[in-house]
Short mmCIF file of C-alpha atoms in Angstrom, two decimals:
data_model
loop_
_atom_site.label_atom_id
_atom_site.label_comp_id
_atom_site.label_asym_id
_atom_site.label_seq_id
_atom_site.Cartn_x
_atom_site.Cartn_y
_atom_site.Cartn_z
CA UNK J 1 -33.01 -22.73 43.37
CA UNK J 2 -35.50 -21.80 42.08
CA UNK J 3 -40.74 -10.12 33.55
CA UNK J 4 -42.58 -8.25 32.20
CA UNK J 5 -44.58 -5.18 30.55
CA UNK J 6 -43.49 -1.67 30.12
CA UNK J 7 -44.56 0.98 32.35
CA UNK J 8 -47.80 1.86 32.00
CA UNK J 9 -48.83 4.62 29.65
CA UNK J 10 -50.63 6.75 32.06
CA UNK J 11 -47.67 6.59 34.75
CA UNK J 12 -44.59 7.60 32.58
CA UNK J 13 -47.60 10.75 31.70
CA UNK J 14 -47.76 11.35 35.67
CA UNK J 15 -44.04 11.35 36.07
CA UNK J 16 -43.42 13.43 33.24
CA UNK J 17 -45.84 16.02 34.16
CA UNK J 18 -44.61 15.88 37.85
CA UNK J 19 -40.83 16.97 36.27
CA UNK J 20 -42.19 19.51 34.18
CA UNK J 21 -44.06 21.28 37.07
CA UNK J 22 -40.89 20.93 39.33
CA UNK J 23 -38.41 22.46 36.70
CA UNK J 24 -41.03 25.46 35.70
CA UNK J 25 -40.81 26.29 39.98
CA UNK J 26 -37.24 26.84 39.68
CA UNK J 27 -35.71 23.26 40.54
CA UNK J 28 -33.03 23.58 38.16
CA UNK J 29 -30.88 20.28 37.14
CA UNK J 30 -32.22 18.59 40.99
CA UNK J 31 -35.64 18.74 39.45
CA UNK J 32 -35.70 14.69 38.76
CA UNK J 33 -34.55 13.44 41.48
CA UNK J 34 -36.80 15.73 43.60
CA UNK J 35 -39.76 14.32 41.66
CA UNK J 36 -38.75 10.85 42.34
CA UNK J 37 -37.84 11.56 45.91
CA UNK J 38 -41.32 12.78 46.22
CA UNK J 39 -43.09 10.60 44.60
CA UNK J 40 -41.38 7.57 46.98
CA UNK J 41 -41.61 9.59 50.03
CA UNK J 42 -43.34 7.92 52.94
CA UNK J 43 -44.13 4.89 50.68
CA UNK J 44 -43.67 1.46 52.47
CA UNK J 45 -42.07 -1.41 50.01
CA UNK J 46 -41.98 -5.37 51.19
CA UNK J 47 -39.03 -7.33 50.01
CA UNK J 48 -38.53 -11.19 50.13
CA UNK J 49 -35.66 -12.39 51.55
CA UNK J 50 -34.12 -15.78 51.92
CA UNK J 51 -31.99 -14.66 54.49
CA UNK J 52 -28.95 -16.06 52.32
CA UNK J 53 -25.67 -14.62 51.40
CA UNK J 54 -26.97 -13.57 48.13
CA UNK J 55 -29.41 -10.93 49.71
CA UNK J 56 -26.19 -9.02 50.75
CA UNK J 57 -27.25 -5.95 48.96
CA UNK J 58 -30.73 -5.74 50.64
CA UNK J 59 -29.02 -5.99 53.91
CA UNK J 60 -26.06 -3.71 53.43
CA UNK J 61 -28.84 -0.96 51.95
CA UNK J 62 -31.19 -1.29 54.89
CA UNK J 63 -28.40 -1.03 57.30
CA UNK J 64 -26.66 2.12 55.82
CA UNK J 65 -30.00 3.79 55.30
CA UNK J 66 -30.05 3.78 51.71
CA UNK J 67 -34.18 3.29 51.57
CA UNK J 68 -34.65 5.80 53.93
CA UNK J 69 -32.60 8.38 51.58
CA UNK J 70 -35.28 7.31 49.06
CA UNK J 71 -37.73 8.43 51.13
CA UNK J 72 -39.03 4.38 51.42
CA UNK J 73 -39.63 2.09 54.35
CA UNK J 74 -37.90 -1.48 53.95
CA UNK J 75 -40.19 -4.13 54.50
CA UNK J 76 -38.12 -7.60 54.77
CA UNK J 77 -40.43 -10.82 54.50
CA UNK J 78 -38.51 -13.89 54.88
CA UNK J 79 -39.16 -16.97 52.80
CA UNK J 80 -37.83 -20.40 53.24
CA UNK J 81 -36.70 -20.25 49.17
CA UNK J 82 -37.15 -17.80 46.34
CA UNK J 83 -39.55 -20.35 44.66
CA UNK J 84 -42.14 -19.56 47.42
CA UNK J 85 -41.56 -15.82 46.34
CA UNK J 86 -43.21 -16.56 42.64
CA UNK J 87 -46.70 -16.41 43.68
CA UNK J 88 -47.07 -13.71 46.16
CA UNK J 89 -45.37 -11.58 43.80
CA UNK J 90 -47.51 -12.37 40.95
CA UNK J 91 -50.69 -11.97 43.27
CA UNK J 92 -49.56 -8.49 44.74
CA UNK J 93 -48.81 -9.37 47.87
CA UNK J 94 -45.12 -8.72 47.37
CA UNK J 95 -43.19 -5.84 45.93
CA UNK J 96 -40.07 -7.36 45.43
CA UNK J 97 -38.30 -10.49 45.46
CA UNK J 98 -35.79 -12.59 44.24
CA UNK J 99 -35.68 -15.88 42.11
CA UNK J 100 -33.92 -18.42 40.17
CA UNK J 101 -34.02 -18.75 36.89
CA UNK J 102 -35.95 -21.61 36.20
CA UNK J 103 -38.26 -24.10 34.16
CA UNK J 104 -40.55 -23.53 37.06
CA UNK J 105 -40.17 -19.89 36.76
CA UNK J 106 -41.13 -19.52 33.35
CA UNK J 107 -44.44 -22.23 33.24
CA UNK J 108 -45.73 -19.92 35.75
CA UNK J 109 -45.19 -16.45 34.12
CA UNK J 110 -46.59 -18.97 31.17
CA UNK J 111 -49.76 -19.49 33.29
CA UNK J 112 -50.32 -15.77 33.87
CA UNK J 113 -47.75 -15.35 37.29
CA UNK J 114 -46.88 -11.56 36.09
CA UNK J 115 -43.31 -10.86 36.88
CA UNK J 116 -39.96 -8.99 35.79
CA UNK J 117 -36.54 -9.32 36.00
CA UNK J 118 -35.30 -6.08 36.77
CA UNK J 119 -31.34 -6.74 37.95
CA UNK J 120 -28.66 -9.37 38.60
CA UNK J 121 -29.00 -10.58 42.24
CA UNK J 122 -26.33 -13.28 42.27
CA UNK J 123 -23.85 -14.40 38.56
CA UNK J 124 -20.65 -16.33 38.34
CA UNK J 125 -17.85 -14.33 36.73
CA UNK J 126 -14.01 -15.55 36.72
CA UNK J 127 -12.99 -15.94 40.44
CA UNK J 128 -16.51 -16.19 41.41
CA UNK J 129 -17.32 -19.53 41.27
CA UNK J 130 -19.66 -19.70 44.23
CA UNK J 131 -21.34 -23.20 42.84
CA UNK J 132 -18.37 -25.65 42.57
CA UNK J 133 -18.88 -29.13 41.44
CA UNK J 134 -17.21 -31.31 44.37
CA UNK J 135 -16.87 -34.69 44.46
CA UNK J 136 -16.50 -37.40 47.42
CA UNK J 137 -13.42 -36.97 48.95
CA UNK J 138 -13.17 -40.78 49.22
CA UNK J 139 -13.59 -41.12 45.72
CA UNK J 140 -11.04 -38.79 44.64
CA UNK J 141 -8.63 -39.86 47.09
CA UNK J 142 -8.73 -43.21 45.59
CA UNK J 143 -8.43 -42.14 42.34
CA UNK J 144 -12.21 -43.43 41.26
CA UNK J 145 -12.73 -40.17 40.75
CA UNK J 146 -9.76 -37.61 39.37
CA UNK J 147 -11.67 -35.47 36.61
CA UNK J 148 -15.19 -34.85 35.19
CA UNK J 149 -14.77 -37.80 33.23
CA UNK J 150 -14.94 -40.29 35.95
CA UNK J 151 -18.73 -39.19 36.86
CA UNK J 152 -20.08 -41.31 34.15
CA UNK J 153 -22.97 -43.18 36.05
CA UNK J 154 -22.30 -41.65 39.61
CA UNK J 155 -24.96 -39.94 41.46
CA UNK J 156 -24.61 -35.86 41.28
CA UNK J 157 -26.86 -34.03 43.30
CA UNK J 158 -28.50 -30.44 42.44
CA UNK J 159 -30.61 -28.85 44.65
CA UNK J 160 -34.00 -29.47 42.49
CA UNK J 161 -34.61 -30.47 38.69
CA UNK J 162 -34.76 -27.99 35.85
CA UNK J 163 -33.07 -25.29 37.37
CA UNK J 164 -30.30 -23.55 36.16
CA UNK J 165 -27.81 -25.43 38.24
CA UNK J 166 -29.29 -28.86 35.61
CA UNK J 167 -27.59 -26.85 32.45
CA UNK J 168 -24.54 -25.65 34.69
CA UNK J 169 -24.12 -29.54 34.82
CA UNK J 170 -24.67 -30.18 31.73
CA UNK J 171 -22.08 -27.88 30.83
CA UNK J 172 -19.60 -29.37 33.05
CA UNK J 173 -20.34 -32.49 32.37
CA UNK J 174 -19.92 -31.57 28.74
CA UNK J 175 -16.41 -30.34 29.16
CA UNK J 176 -15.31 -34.37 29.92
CA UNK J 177 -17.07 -35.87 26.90
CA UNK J 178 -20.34 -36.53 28.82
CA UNK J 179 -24.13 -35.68 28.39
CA UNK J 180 -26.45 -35.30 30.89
CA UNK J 181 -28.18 -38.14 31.02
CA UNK J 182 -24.67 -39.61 31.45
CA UNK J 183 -25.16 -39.31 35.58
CA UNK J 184 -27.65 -40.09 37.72
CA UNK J 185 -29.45 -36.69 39.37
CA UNK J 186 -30.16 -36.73 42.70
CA UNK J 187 -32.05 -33.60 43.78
CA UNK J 188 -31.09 -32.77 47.41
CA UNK J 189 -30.77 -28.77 48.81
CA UNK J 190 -27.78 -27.37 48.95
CA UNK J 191 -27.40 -26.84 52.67
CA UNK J 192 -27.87 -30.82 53.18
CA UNK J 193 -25.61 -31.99 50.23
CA UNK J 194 -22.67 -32.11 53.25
CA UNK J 195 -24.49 -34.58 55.17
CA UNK J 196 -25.46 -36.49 52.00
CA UNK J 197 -21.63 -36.72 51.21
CA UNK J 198 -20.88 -37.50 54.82
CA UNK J 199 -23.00 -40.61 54.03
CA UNK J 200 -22.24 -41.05 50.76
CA UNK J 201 -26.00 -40.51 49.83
CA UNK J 202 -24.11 -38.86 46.59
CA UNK J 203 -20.81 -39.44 44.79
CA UNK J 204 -20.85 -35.32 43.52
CA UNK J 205 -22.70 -32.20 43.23
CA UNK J 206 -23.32 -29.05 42.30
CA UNK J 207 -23.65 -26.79 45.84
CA UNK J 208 -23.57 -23.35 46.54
CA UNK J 209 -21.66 -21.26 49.03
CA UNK J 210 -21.24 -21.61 52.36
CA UNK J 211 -22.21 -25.60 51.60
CA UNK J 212 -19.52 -26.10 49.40
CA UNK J 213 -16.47 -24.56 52.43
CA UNK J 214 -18.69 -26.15 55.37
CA UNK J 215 -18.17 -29.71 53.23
CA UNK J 216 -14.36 -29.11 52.10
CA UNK J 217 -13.85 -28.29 55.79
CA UNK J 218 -15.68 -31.18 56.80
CA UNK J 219 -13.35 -33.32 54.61
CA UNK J 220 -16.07 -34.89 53.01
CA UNK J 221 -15.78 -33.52 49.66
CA UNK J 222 -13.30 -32.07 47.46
CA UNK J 223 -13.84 -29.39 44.13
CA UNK J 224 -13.64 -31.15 41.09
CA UNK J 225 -14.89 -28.22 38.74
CA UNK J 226 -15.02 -24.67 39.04
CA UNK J 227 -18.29 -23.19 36.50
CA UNK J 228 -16.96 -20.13 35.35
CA UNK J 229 -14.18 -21.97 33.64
CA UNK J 230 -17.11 -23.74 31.01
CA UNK J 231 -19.45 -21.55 31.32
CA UNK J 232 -18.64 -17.71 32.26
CA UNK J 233 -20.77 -15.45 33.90
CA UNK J 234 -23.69 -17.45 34.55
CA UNK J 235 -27.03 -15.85 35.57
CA UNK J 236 -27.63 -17.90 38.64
CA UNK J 237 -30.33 -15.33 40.77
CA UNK J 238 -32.22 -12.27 40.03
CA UNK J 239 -34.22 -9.54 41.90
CA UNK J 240 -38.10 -9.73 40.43
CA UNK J 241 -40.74 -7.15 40.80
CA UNK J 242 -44.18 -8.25 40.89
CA UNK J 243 -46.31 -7.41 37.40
CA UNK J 244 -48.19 -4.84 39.16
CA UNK J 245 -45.31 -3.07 41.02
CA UNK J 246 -43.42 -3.07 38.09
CA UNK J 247 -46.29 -1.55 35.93
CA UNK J 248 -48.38 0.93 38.05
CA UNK J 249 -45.53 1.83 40.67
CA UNK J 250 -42.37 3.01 38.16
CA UNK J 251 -41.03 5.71 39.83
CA UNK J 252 -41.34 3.87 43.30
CA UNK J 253 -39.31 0.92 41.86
CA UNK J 254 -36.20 2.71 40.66
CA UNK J 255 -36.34 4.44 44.19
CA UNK J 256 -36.03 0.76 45.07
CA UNK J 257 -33.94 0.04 42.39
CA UNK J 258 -31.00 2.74 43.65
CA UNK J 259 -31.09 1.62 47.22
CA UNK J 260 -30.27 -1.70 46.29
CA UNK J 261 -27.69 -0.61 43.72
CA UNK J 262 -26.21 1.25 46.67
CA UNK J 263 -26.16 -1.73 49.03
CA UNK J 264 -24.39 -3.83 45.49
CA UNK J 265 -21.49 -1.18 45.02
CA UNK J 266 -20.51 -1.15 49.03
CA UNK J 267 -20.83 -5.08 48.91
CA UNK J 268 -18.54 -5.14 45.29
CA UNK J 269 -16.17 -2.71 46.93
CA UNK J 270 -15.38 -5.24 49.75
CA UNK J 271 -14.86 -8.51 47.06
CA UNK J 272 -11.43 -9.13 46.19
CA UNK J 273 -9.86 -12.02 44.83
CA UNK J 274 -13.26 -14.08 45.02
CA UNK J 275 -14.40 -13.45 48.87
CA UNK J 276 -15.12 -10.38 50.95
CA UNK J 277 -11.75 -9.20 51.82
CA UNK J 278 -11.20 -5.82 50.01
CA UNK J 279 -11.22 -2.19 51.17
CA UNK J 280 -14.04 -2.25 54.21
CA UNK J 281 -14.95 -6.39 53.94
CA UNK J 282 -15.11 -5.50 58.03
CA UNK J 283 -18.29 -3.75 57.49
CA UNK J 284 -19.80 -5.92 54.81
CA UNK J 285 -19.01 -8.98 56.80
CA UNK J 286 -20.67 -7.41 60.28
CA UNK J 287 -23.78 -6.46 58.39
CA UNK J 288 -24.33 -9.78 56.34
CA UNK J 289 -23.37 -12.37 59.26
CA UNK J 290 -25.97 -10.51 61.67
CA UNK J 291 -28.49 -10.85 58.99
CA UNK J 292 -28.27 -13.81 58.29
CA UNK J 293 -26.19 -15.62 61.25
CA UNK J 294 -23.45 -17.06 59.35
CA UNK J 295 -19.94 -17.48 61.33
CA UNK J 296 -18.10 -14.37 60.55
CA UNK J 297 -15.00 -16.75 60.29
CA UNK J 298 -16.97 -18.74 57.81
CA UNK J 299 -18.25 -15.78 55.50
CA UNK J 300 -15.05 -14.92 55.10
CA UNK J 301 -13.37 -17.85 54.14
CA UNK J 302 -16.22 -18.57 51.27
CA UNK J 303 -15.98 -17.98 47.41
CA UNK J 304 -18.54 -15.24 47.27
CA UNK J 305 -21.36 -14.56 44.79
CA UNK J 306 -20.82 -11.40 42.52
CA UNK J 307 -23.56 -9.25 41.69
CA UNK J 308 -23.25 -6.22 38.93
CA UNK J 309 -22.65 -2.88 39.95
CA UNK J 310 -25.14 -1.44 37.44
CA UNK J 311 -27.61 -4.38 38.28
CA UNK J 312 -27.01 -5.47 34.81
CA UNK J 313 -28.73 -9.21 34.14
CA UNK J 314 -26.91 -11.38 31.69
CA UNK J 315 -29.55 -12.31 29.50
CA UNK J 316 -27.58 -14.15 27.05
CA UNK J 317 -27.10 -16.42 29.84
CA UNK J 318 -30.86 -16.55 30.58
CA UNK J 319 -31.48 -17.61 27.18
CA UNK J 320 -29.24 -20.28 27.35
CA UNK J 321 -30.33 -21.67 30.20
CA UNK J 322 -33.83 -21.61 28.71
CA UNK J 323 -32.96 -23.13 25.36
CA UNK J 324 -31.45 -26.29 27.52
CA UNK J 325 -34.86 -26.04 29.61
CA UNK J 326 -36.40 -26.28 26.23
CA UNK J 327 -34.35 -29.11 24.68
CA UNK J 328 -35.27 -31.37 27.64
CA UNK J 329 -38.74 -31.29 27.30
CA UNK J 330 -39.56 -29.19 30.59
CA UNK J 331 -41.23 -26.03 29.06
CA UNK J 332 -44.85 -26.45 29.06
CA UNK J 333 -46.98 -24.36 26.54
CA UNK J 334 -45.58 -21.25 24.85
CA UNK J 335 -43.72 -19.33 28.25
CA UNK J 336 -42.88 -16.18 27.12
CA UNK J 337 -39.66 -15.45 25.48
CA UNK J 338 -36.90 -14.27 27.86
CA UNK J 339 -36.67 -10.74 26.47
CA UNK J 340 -39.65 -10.28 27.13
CA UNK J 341 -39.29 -10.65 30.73
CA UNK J 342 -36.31 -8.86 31.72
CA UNK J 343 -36.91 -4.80 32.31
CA UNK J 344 -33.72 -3.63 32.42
CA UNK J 345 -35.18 0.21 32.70
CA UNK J 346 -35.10 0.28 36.88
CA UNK J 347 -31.10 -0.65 36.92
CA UNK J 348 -30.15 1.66 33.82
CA UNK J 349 -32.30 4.52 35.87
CA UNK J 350 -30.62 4.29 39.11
CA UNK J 351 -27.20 3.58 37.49
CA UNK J 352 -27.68 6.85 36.01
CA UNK J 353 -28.98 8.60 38.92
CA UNK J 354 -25.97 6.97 40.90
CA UNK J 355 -23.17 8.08 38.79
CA UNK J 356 -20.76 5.60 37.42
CA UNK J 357 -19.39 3.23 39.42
CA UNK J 358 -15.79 3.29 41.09
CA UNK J 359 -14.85 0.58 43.48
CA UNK J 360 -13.52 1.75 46.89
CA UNK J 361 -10.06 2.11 46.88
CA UNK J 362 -9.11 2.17 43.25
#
């Protein structure tokens, strides 16, 4: 698994002037979205993908044509993680990406990485538990292994250290009397924690959807503990913009900004009762499997990730992720506070321009 400066003076100036000259020709009350329309017009923005579940919104807005009714041309960039994102975005050489909060994250916006959080990309609400814990099925089946408890001294895999899946364990592990240096950590990825349990490399661990279903299907591993039970809402992936976009570019990133909102509210209208199976799932799951070439049967059988409606990043979860990042010694320097790095001005913008939000169907 794997922030940010306000706009800049002279660009809020630019867009304000650009309003004032629209309305005084007669625009009337379309006069600000005709500005920004204008402004993004034949503009070409790249976007890092991982060409995971998560990225459901990107996909659902490129297919549906929500850039192009912003006037912008999609750019998709693939990465083999969000980690690999961090740099090219800090450098430039990416608009937009996506990331996980991390200790990694912040020692590089530390070292100078410029970057902001600008919406929620993936979080963990009640019923969306996409990052069980699951133990060996073995284990449980013989009763080693029947509650958090029991993991005293086992080996629980996360996908890397000092992410925010360590304090999601922590919190788990918490909840049966246990710190976490109780366990032993093994740090594995998330798509090869199956095999791992298949060979009992691991006794538990903490793995994301589709993993977790492809290993309960596999009948090599069981859920043991769901996260939003302990620890509610947790801020698990973010979009980023890089420093410069986010500074010099404004109006172009909340043209961004309400195509991917877009994309979010058709992808939240087809979630119900933790998986895409509401009011048009059919067209959600046809544009997300093609994109990313998971089993339709599969994608729909999975505990899916929620994202906000209004893009809105739990912070308060951010911050306690980071003060756990903190107490374990694997913060290095003075990394910027976390309010500091989350913009929330791109989502509130394009939440506005986009109306409030009512799910299909209801």
């Amino acid at each position: 698994m794997s922030a940010m400066s306000r706009v800049g003076g002279g660009a809020v100036a630019a867009g304000v002037a650009a309003t004032v000259a629209l309305f005084a020709a007669g625009c009337g009350g379309g006069s600000d979205q005709a500005a920004a329309k204008e402004s993004c017009n034949g503009k070409t923005v790249s976007i890092g993908i991982t060409k995971s579940a998560s990225d459901a919104p990107f996909y659902v807005a490129q297919d549906k044509g929500y850039f192009k009714k912003q006037g912008l041309t999609a750019k998709f960039v693939p990465f083999d993680s969000a980690a690999k994102m961090i740099a090219p975005l800090g450098s430039g050489q990416l608009d937009v990406g996506a990331g996980a909060p991390s200790a990694g994250f912040y020692n590089a916006v530390g070292r100078g990485v410029k970057l902001k959080i600008v919406a929620d990309k993936g979080s963990m609400p009640k019923g969306y538990g996409y990052m069980p814990l699951m133990v060996r099925k073995d284990l449980y089946d013989s009763g080693k292994v029947k509650s958090i408890a029991d993991l005293k001294g086992l080996k629980v895999a996360e996908p890397a250290q000092a992410t925010a899946t360590s304090n999601t364990a922590a919190v788990l592990l918490a909840s049966g009397g246990l710190s976490y240096g109780d366990v032993k950590h093994e740090f594995i990825g998330f798509a090869e924690q199956p095999t791992a349990f298949m060979n009992k490399a691991i006794d538990a661990a903490l793995i994301t959807e589709p993993s977790a279903t492809v290993a309960e299907q596999r009948g090599v591993a069981v859920r043991l503990g769901d996260p939003p039970a302990f620890y509610d809402n947790q801020q698990l992936a973010v979009v980023l913009y890089g420093g410069k976009f986010a500074a010099e570019k404004s109006e172009l990133g909340k043209c961004v900004m309400t195509a991917y909102l877009e994309g979010a509210r058709d992808y939240v209208s087809a979630l119900s009762d933790g998986k895409v199976s509401g009011k048009n799932a059919d067209e959600i799951v046809g544009i997300v499997t093609k994109a990313t070439g998971l089993k339709p049967e599969l994608y729909r059988t999975i505990v899916a990730n929620y994202v906000n409606p209004d893009g809105v990043v739990n912070t308060e979860s951010l911050r306690r992720d980071y003060d756990f990042f903190k107490q374990q010694g694997w913060l290095e320097g003075n990394p910027p506070a976390v309010d500091d790095l989350v913009d929330s001005s791109f989502a509130k913008a394009a939440a506005e321009k986009l109306g409030a939000f009512a799910k299909a169907g209801s």
